[in-house]
Amino acid sequence: MAKTAISPTREEDYPEWYQQVIRAADLAEVSPVRGCMVIKPWGWSIWENVQKVLDGMFKATGHENAYFPLFIPMSFLEKEAEHVDGFAKECAVVTHHRLEPGKDGKLVPAGPLEEPLIVRPTSETIIGSMYAKWVQSYRDLPILINQWANVVRWELRTRLFLRTTEFLWQEGHTAHATEEEAREETSKMLEVYADFAENFMAMPVIKGEKTAGERFPGAVQTLSIEAMMQDRKALQAGTSHFLGQNFAKAQEIKFQDQHGKECFAWTTSWGVSTRLIGALIMTHSDDDGLIIPPKLAPKHIVLLPIYRNDEERTAVLAYVKSLKVELESQKYSGESIRVMIDDRDLRGGEKNWQHVKKGVPLRAEIGPKDIAKNGVFLARRDTGEKVGVGREDLVATIADRLDAIQKNLFDRALAYREEHTRNVDSLDDLIAWFTPKNTAEDKAEIHGGFAMCHLVDEPAVDELLKKHRLTVRCIPLAGAVDEGTCIVTGKPVTKRVVVAKSY
Amino acid sequence: MAKTAISPTREEDYPEWYQQVIRAADLAEVSPVRGCMVIKPWGWSIWENVQKVLDGMFKATGHENAYFPLFIPMSFLEKEAEHVDGFAKECAVVTHHRLEPGKDGKLVPAGPLEEPLIVRPTSETIIGSMYAKWVQSYRDLPILINQWANVVRWELRTRLFLRTTEFLWQEGHTAHATEEEAREETSKMLEVYADFAENFMAMPVIKGEKTAGERFPGAVQTLSIEAMMQDRKALQAGTSHFLGQNFAKAQEIKFQDQHGKECFAWTTSWGVSTRLIGALIMTHSDDDGLIIPPKLAPKHIVLLPIYRNDEERTAVLAYVKSLKVELESQKYSGESIRVMIDDRDLRGGEKNWQHVKKGVPLRAEIGPKDIAKNGVFLARRDTGEKVGVGREDLVATIADRLDAIQKNLFDRALAYREEHTRNVDSLDDLIAWFTPKNTAEDKAEIHGGFAMCHLVDEPAVDELLKKHRLTVRCIPLAGAVDEGTCIVTGKPVTKRVVVAKSY
């Protein structure tokens, strides 16, 4: 077997492979603060690109950004009963506002607050309290606001990017005069997320509705996009909630309609988080490390000068620098090509492997022989393909080459999902498919995938699936009616749902 | 007297004028959470522009962004004695990680933490703990990292943007192998802040060093930029700290130098915050509301269509929309011109005043008569000047017009500062200059300004000044030696310092 840069491989130990990819690409680390991570510069650059693209999409769909407080008074959370039930168990609570030396001289919390403050786990309640002030008349609606923020949910088992106590996200919060308009907004933002996932992350997703048991606490309807990772588990990559009038009633977001009648507003909320970075890693990366879709890559291409002495160095560096300028004059996906030169004093092999592990889409080695031929030796991260390319050719085709990588990553991920998605028509088959065989071929417990089943949306079904660590990921929005009977209850169902293990 | 949009005027009641400008421009408002503000979309857009420009400057000077945890274990803060003294009195403390129903059914904090967590007031300690892991050899230095984040300092008296319990900022944290390099970094970042303040905010600043009593807790040297507001008070707009080896020793940021010797690193930190928005408001705005320097304005120009009937509306809107496209094709300060059309169904006068109060640099009214002349009626926010301009002329000169506004704002602010800065050579004169006269001309207690005095850097001086609510704002970096004797102690001093009331 070929030596790989990441050990263990995906097949040997998928969860550990994931941690090692993050380490090898220098994306993030655990911090000394329980459950909180440090996002390092390379990881942060990917998040910056995610933010930039999504922010543009939000603005293009009429939304504005604003910023609301980090803290939420405890009483605010209590106003919506389901909401507080959903979040009370995982709240960081601020109870004091200073530190004082205690009896032994060590600091202790002092200045107790009259009312404890919650570090926001999500901001429906605090934002809703402002909307209640801002909305008087139908003329004040809709309110279409997004915020980029950190949130905290106290998690017992954490994993970098996928589940951390503090994470970064955007949360859109909108208020509308009619149910129809709020439902339209909910769907529109799911489409934005799906567009972003597929066309920027190169990650195919299934758009669907969550079952009652999987809804956001306090929502009437939760839509989500679900993606398949390379261990065939599902990852919920974004959610858009139709909140009905639940939060508007809890917080008195009321307005006078055209006829002077007082009505409650209809609200929505929607969010994606730094979890997307985890999804990106697990969708595309391989046993040599990270692979980043070009549209979100901090650098599109790294130029690696090769030389043996000072004379060669001068010639090679001059060539490389002018090539960088030429490449940067080209555009890909509306942005200038992002080029880096790596002239660190490191062995060529080691340097090259660092960029492989960091997932830079293209690497170009350039030495005196390449310059003699007026070209570079180009390696493609996704396929491993290596080829000599003339300089003019490279400049002229760089955007197309990046696009080919972007497309290949999507196609590959889609093929993988399709290969591991099947219709399952009995409970026994479902359980069997998700049961580890513990054979040599299956030692990483890679098994199952997306099972398309007929299931009714009832708590009994959720409970039974839970015993096998399965959930209904969603009821897909697309697809024709496909009548059948629930494989648990025998009741008639008109559409198959997606069942999977999940993150 | 002319009617003004803001009441009271600056002269009548400066602090209240400030609040009313914020309200009239819809920049921000107080939230139901003590001391925390809500930054509304117009205010947020200014902050987005601040972030974008500064972020580019940080990257151009070799810095990368990363992200560190919101929480800091209490024990981390204690490691640097001065640091904890400086922040212990204003820390929000997280002591529990969930909520449970108490005896009366109401929620109470539960799940006490073994060690309380502080919501970061600044991140030297948590970031330093990571640097201690990352730095082994001189080859790992320098580390040049910035983070955009929210921080919390429990304040008893808060004011929108200027002093809020939660605020947003950037904090740069760097580690270096030598003292010289760390001192250079400290100065370099002060220059970046001064460049930003003067060339983007159009706000003249004095670059200087803080006296011992005004240093950042734990710093060896604190540099700052100080600006004069229109009530003649000083506002510290950015600080850059040389931390020596204090934090490196407290946190064991150690490395092996070229000779294999173990050394402590030299660190710096530097930051600016949403306070800059407060400075921007108070530097430029007038009794009609906000004035935004064009380089940071969310919109450069608003187009106001004027019509009396549907027929006129069709013609005017078509004209306005095509003009918008033409204007957007022009660049100012490296960015496309930011144009908005306001076609809301509102009285023209009311609409126009809204944009005056929001500080849009240029307003263009366009009705059938203007179209007949193929032009617009253009108003400049900073001077109030109104003039008919031909369409082609407007498109060709828009960038120059914006630049003239940008320049005028700077010149005006500089002239104001110069007018209210004077050498003061005795303590009596100093006190007299800052004592309100309570005359009709001085009822808003606008008095004093920047007093340039000979003062030694000793605690006795700080204490005496404090009695008169004065501080040494800084020891200016620029300027020649100007020998004299301290107006408090009579000791010899080689340079005048800036004394002022301050925010």
PDB file of C-alpha atoms in Angstrom, chain B residues 247-413:
ATOM      1  CA  PHE B 247       3.211  38.203  29.650  1.00  0.00           C
ATOM      2  CA  ALA B 248       5.799  35.854  28.142  1.00  0.00           C
ATOM      3  CA  LYS B 249       7.149  35.188  31.631  1.00  0.00           C
ATOM      4  CA  ALA B 250       3.693  34.820  33.176  1.00  0.00           C
ATOM      5  CA  GLN B 251       2.740  32.325  30.489  1.00  0.00           C
ATOM      6  CA  GLU B 252       6.060  30.766  29.635  1.00  0.00           C
ATOM      7  CA  ILE B 253       6.313  31.793  26.004  1.00  0.00           C
ATOM      8  CA  LYS B 254       9.872  30.530  25.585  1.00  0.00           C
ATOM      9  CA  PHE B 255      12.070  29.677  22.642  1.00  0.00           C
ATOM     10  CA  GLN B 256      15.554  28.448  21.820  1.00  0.00           C
ATOM     11  CA  ASP B 257      17.573  31.098  20.048  1.00  0.00           C
ATOM     12  CA  GLN B 258      20.131  30.464  17.252  1.00  0.00           C
ATOM     13  CA  HIS B 259      22.708  29.459  19.858  1.00  0.00           C
ATOM     14  CA  GLY B 260      20.434  27.002  21.641  1.00  0.00           C
ATOM     15  CA  LYS B 261      19.816  29.331  24.574  1.00  0.00           C
ATOM     16  CA  GLU B 262      16.342  29.411  26.104  1.00  0.00           C
ATOM     17  CA  CYS B 263      14.808  32.914  26.026  1.00  0.00           C
ATOM     18  CA  PHE B 264      11.453  34.503  26.785  1.00  0.00           C
ATOM     19  CA  ALA B 265       9.638  36.045  23.830  1.00  0.00           C
ATOM     20  CA  TRP B 266       8.761  39.756  23.602  1.00  0.00           C
ATOM     21  CA  THR B 267       5.091  40.451  22.990  1.00  0.00           C
ATOM     22  CA  THR B 268       2.788  43.246  21.866  1.00  0.00           C
ATOM     23  CA  SER B 269      -0.932  43.814  21.661  1.00  0.00           C
ATOM     24  CA  TRP B 270      -2.992  46.508  19.944  1.00  0.00           C
ATOM     25  CA  GLY B 271      -6.639  47.234  19.430  1.00  0.00           C
ATOM     26  CA  VAL B 272      -9.395  49.496  18.217  1.00  0.00           C
ATOM     27  CA  SER B 273     -13.083  49.047  18.892  1.00  0.00           C
ATOM     28  CA  THR B 274     -16.623  50.100  17.998  1.00  0.00           C
ATOM     29  CA  ARG B 275     -15.718  53.173  20.053  1.00  0.00           C
ATOM     30  CA  LEU B 276     -14.328  54.498  16.755  1.00  0.00           C
ATOM     31  CA  ILE B 277     -17.924  54.947  15.603  1.00  0.00           C
ATOM     32  CA  GLY B 278     -18.485  57.223  18.592  1.00  0.00           C
ATOM     33  CA  ALA B 279     -15.359  59.166  17.657  1.00  0.00           C
ATOM     34  CA  LEU B 280     -16.513  59.460  14.057  1.00  0.00           C
ATOM     35  CA  ILE B 281     -19.905  60.797  15.133  1.00  0.00           C
ATOM     36  CA  MET B 282     -18.461  63.354  17.526  1.00  0.00           C
ATOM     37  CA  THR B 283     -15.722  64.569  15.184  1.00  0.00           C
ATOM     38  CA  HIS B 284     -17.839  65.419  12.159  1.00  0.00           C
ATOM     39  CA  SER B 285     -21.546  65.577  12.877  1.00  0.00           C
ATOM     40  CA  ASP B 286     -23.474  68.821  13.187  1.00  0.00           C
ATOM     41  CA  ASP B 287     -26.792  70.059  14.476  1.00  0.00           C
ATOM     42  CA  ASP B 288     -28.555  68.443  11.523  1.00  0.00           C
ATOM     43  CA  GLY B 289     -27.251  64.998  12.403  1.00  0.00           C
ATOM     44  CA  LEU B 290     -24.605  62.546  11.330  1.00  0.00           C
ATOM     45  CA  ILE B 291     -21.853  63.321   8.826  1.00  0.00           C
ATOM     46  CA  ILE B 292     -19.895  60.312   7.569  1.00  0.00           C
ATOM     47  CA  PRO B 293     -16.563  60.613   5.796  1.00  0.00           C
ATOM     48  CA  PRO B 294     -17.096  59.253   2.256  1.00  0.00           C
ATOM     49  CA  LYS B 295     -14.458  56.541   2.574  1.00  0.00           C
ATOM     50  CA  LEU B 296     -16.477  54.862   5.329  1.00  0.00           C
ATOM     51  CA  ALA B 297     -19.996  55.807   4.241  1.00  0.00           C
ATOM     52  CA  PRO B 298     -22.349  52.857   3.614  1.00  0.00           C
ATOM     53  CA  LYS B 299     -23.687  54.869   0.646  1.00  0.00           C
ATOM     54  CA  HIS B 300     -21.831  57.649  -1.131  1.00  0.00           C
ATOM     55  CA  ILE B 301     -24.849  59.180  -2.790  1.00  0.00           C
ATOM     56  CA  VAL B 302     -28.589  58.819  -2.554  1.00  0.00           C
ATOM     57  CA  LEU B 303     -30.710  59.476  -5.629  1.00  0.00           C
ATOM     58  CA  LEU B 304     -34.108  60.963  -4.810  1.00  0.00           C
ATOM     59  CA  PRO B 305     -36.621  60.698  -7.642  1.00  0.00           C
ATOM     60  CA  ILE B 306     -39.273  63.443  -7.683  1.00  0.00           C
ATOM     61  CA  TYR B 307     -42.533  63.162  -9.615  1.00  0.00           C
ATOM     62  CA  ARG B 308     -46.178  64.117  -9.395  1.00  0.00           C
ATOM     63  CA  ASN B 309     -47.878  61.351 -11.365  1.00  0.00           C
ATOM     64  CA  ASP B 310     -47.390  57.867 -12.821  1.00  0.00           C
ATOM     65  CA  GLU B 311     -46.216  59.143 -16.149  1.00  0.00           C
ATOM     66  CA  GLU B 312     -43.518  61.297 -14.573  1.00  0.00           C
ATOM     67  CA  ARG B 313     -42.643  58.441 -12.229  1.00  0.00           C
ATOM     68  CA  THR B 314     -41.892  56.080 -15.116  1.00  0.00           C
ATOM     69  CA  ALA B 315     -39.639  58.590 -16.841  1.00  0.00           C
ATOM     70  CA  VAL B 316     -37.847  59.706 -13.678  1.00  0.00           C
ATOM     71  CA  LEU B 317     -37.249  56.192 -12.379  1.00  0.00           C
ATOM     72  CA  ALA B 318     -35.818  55.049 -15.707  1.00  0.00           C
ATOM     73  CA  TYR B 319     -33.452  58.020 -15.677  1.00  0.00           C
ATOM     74  CA  VAL B 320     -32.444  57.443 -12.066  1.00  0.00           C
ATOM     75  CA  LYS B 321     -31.802  53.736 -12.544  1.00  0.00           C
ATOM     76  CA  SER B 322     -29.557  54.263 -15.538  1.00  0.00           C
ATOM     77  CA  LEU B 323     -27.712  57.028 -13.672  1.00  0.00           C
ATOM     78  CA  LYS B 324     -27.162  54.623 -10.765  1.00  0.00           C
ATOM     79  CA  VAL B 325     -25.508  52.101 -13.086  1.00  0.00           C
ATOM     80  CA  GLU B 326     -23.275  54.808 -14.554  1.00  0.00           C
ATOM     81  CA  LEU B 327     -22.235  56.087 -11.143  1.00  0.00           C
ATOM     82  CA  GLU B 328     -21.527  52.565  -9.910  1.00  0.00           C
ATOM     83  CA  SER B 329     -19.080  52.087 -12.750  1.00  0.00           C
ATOM     84  CA  GLN B 330     -16.916  54.816 -11.196  1.00  0.00           C
ATOM     85  CA  LYS B 331     -14.405  54.141  -8.410  1.00  0.00           C
ATOM     86  CA  TYR B 332     -13.578  56.019  -5.253  1.00  0.00           C
ATOM     87  CA  SER B 333     -10.784  54.946  -2.920  1.00  0.00           C
ATOM     88  CA  GLY B 334     -10.485  51.643  -4.790  1.00  0.00           C
ATOM     89  CA  GLU B 335     -14.170  50.747  -4.460  1.00  0.00           C
ATOM     90  CA  SER B 336     -17.179  51.147  -6.721  1.00  0.00           C
ATOM     91  CA  ILE B 337     -19.314  54.164  -5.923  1.00  0.00           C
ATOM     92  CA  ARG B 338     -22.056  53.095  -3.498  1.00  0.00           C
ATOM     93  CA  VAL B 339     -25.390  54.420  -4.773  1.00  0.00           C
ATOM     94  CA  MET B 340     -28.878  54.062  -3.367  1.00  0.00           C
ATOM     95  CA  ILE B 341     -32.191  55.076  -4.846  1.00  0.00           C
ATOM     96  CA  ASP B 342     -34.844  56.106  -2.353  1.00  0.00           C
ATOM     97  CA  ASP B 343     -38.214  55.727  -3.996  1.00  0.00           C
ATOM     98  CA  ARG B 344     -40.243  55.237  -0.835  1.00  0.00           C
ATOM     99  CA  ASP B 345     -43.686  56.751  -0.714  1.00  0.00           C
ATOM    100  CA  LEU B 346     -42.788  59.606   1.638  1.00  0.00           C
ATOM    101  CA  ARG B 347     -43.006  63.381   1.428  1.00  0.00           C
ATOM    102  CA  GLY B 348     -39.919  64.686  -0.393  1.00  0.00           C
ATOM    103  CA  GLY B 349     -38.895  66.991   2.453  1.00  0.00           C
ATOM    104  CA  GLU B 350     -39.140  64.256   5.056  1.00  0.00           C
ATOM    105  CA  LYS B 351     -37.205  61.843   2.887  1.00  0.00           C
ATOM    106  CA  ASN B 352     -34.494  64.376   2.214  1.00  0.00           C
ATOM    107  CA  TRP B 353     -34.114  65.127   5.923  1.00  0.00           C
ATOM    108  CA  GLN B 354     -33.744  61.440   6.721  1.00  0.00           C
ATOM    109  CA  HIS B 355     -30.681  61.253   4.504  1.00  0.00           C
ATOM    110  CA  VAL B 356     -29.313  64.476   5.963  1.00  0.00           C
ATOM    111  CA  LYS B 357     -29.628  62.989   9.445  1.00  0.00           C
ATOM    112  CA  LYS B 358     -28.060  59.713   8.311  1.00  0.00           C
ATOM    113  CA  GLY B 359     -25.048  61.577   6.937  1.00  0.00           C
ATOM    114  CA  VAL B 360     -25.033  60.416   3.311  1.00  0.00           C
ATOM    115  CA  PRO B 361     -22.246  62.528   1.725  1.00  0.00           C
ATOM    116  CA  LEU B 362     -24.182  63.500  -1.430  1.00  0.00           C
ATOM    117  CA  ARG B 363     -27.899  63.734  -2.219  1.00  0.00           C
ATOM    118  CA  ALA B 364     -29.207  64.167  -5.743  1.00  0.00           C
ATOM    119  CA  GLU B 365     -32.789  65.216  -6.361  1.00  0.00           C
ATOM    120  CA  ILE B 366     -34.032  64.320  -9.813  1.00  0.00           C
ATOM    121  CA  GLY B 367     -37.363  65.471 -11.216  1.00  0.00           C
ATOM    122  CA  PRO B 368     -38.763  66.140 -14.707  1.00  0.00           C
ATOM    123  CA  LYS B 369     -37.165  69.611 -14.833  1.00  0.00           C
ATOM    124  CA  ASP B 370     -33.741  68.198 -14.010  1.00  0.00           C
ATOM    125  CA  ILE B 371     -34.159  65.510 -16.646  1.00  0.00           C
ATOM    126  CA  ALA B 372     -35.086  68.156 -19.197  1.00  0.00           C
ATOM    127  CA  LYS B 373     -31.703  69.729 -18.455  1.00  0.00           C
ATOM    128  CA  ASN B 374     -30.082  66.238 -18.335  1.00  0.00           C
ATOM    129  CA  GLY B 375     -28.827  66.812 -14.834  1.00  0.00           C
ATOM    130  CA  VAL B 376     -29.509  66.594 -11.113  1.00  0.00           C
ATOM    131  CA  PHE B 377     -29.843  68.955  -8.177  1.00  0.00           C
ATOM    132  CA  LEU B 378     -26.934  67.996  -5.939  1.00  0.00           C
ATOM    133  CA  ALA B 379     -26.545  68.679  -2.215  1.00  0.00           C
ATOM    134  CA  ARG B 380     -23.369  68.216  -0.223  1.00  0.00           C
ATOM    135  CA  ARG B 381     -23.901  67.051   3.360  1.00  0.00           C
ATOM    136  CA  ASP B 382     -20.776  68.585   4.913  1.00  0.00           C
ATOM    137  CA  THR B 383     -21.151  72.142   3.616  1.00  0.00           C
ATOM    138  CA  GLY B 384     -24.851  72.207   2.757  1.00  0.00           C
ATOM    139  CA  GLU B 385     -23.906  73.526  -0.688  1.00  0.00           C
ATOM    140  CA  LYS B 386     -26.565  72.853  -3.365  1.00  0.00           C
ATOM    141  CA  VAL B 387     -25.928  73.079  -7.077  1.00  0.00           C
ATOM    142  CA  GLY B 388     -27.329  71.913 -10.415  1.00  0.00           C
ATOM    143  CA  VAL B 389     -24.942  69.488 -12.095  1.00  0.00           C
ATOM    144  CA  GLY B 390     -25.113  67.956 -15.555  1.00  0.00           C
ATOM    145  CA  ARG B 391     -25.328  64.189 -15.704  1.00  0.00           C
ATOM    146  CA  GLU B 392     -22.041  63.646 -17.505  1.00  0.00           C
ATOM    147  CA  ASP B 393     -20.343  66.096 -15.194  1.00  0.00           C
ATOM    148  CA  LEU B 394     -21.667  64.262 -12.142  1.00  0.00           C
ATOM    149  CA  VAL B 395     -20.451  60.872 -13.353  1.00  0.00           C
ATOM    150  CA  ALA B 396     -17.057  62.274 -14.309  1.00  0.00           C
ATOM    151  CA  THR B 397     -16.559  64.178 -11.047  1.00  0.00           C
ATOM    152  CA  ILE B 398     -18.219  61.989  -8.419  1.00  0.00           C
ATOM    153  CA  ALA B 399     -14.923  60.612  -7.110  1.00  0.00           C
ATOM    154  CA  ASP B 400     -13.405  64.099  -6.923  1.00  0.00           C
ATOM    155  CA  ARG B 401     -16.480  65.437  -5.176  1.00  0.00           C
ATOM    156  CA  LEU B 402     -16.294  62.696  -2.564  1.00  0.00           C
ATOM    157  CA  ASP B 403     -12.622  63.338  -2.103  1.00  0.00           C
ATOM    158  CA  ALA B 404     -13.264  67.028  -1.596  1.00  0.00           C
ATOM    159  CA  ILE B 405     -15.732  66.146   1.177  1.00  0.00           C
ATOM    160  CA  GLN B 406     -13.271  63.724   2.752  1.00  0.00           C
ATOM    161  CA  LYS B 407     -10.586  66.408   2.687  1.00  0.00           C
ATOM    162  CA  ASN B 408     -12.875  69.142   3.979  1.00  0.00           C
ATOM    163  CA  LEU B 409     -13.893  67.018   6.946  1.00  0.00           C
ATOM    164  CA  PHE B 410     -10.284  66.403   7.874  1.00  0.00           C
ATOM    165  CA  ASP B 411      -9.283  70.027   7.420  1.00  0.00           C
ATOM    166  CA  ARG B 412     -12.225  71.254   9.439  1.00  0.00           C
ATOM    167  CA  ALA B 413     -11.484  68.860  12.304  1.00  0.00           C
TER     168      ALA B 413
END
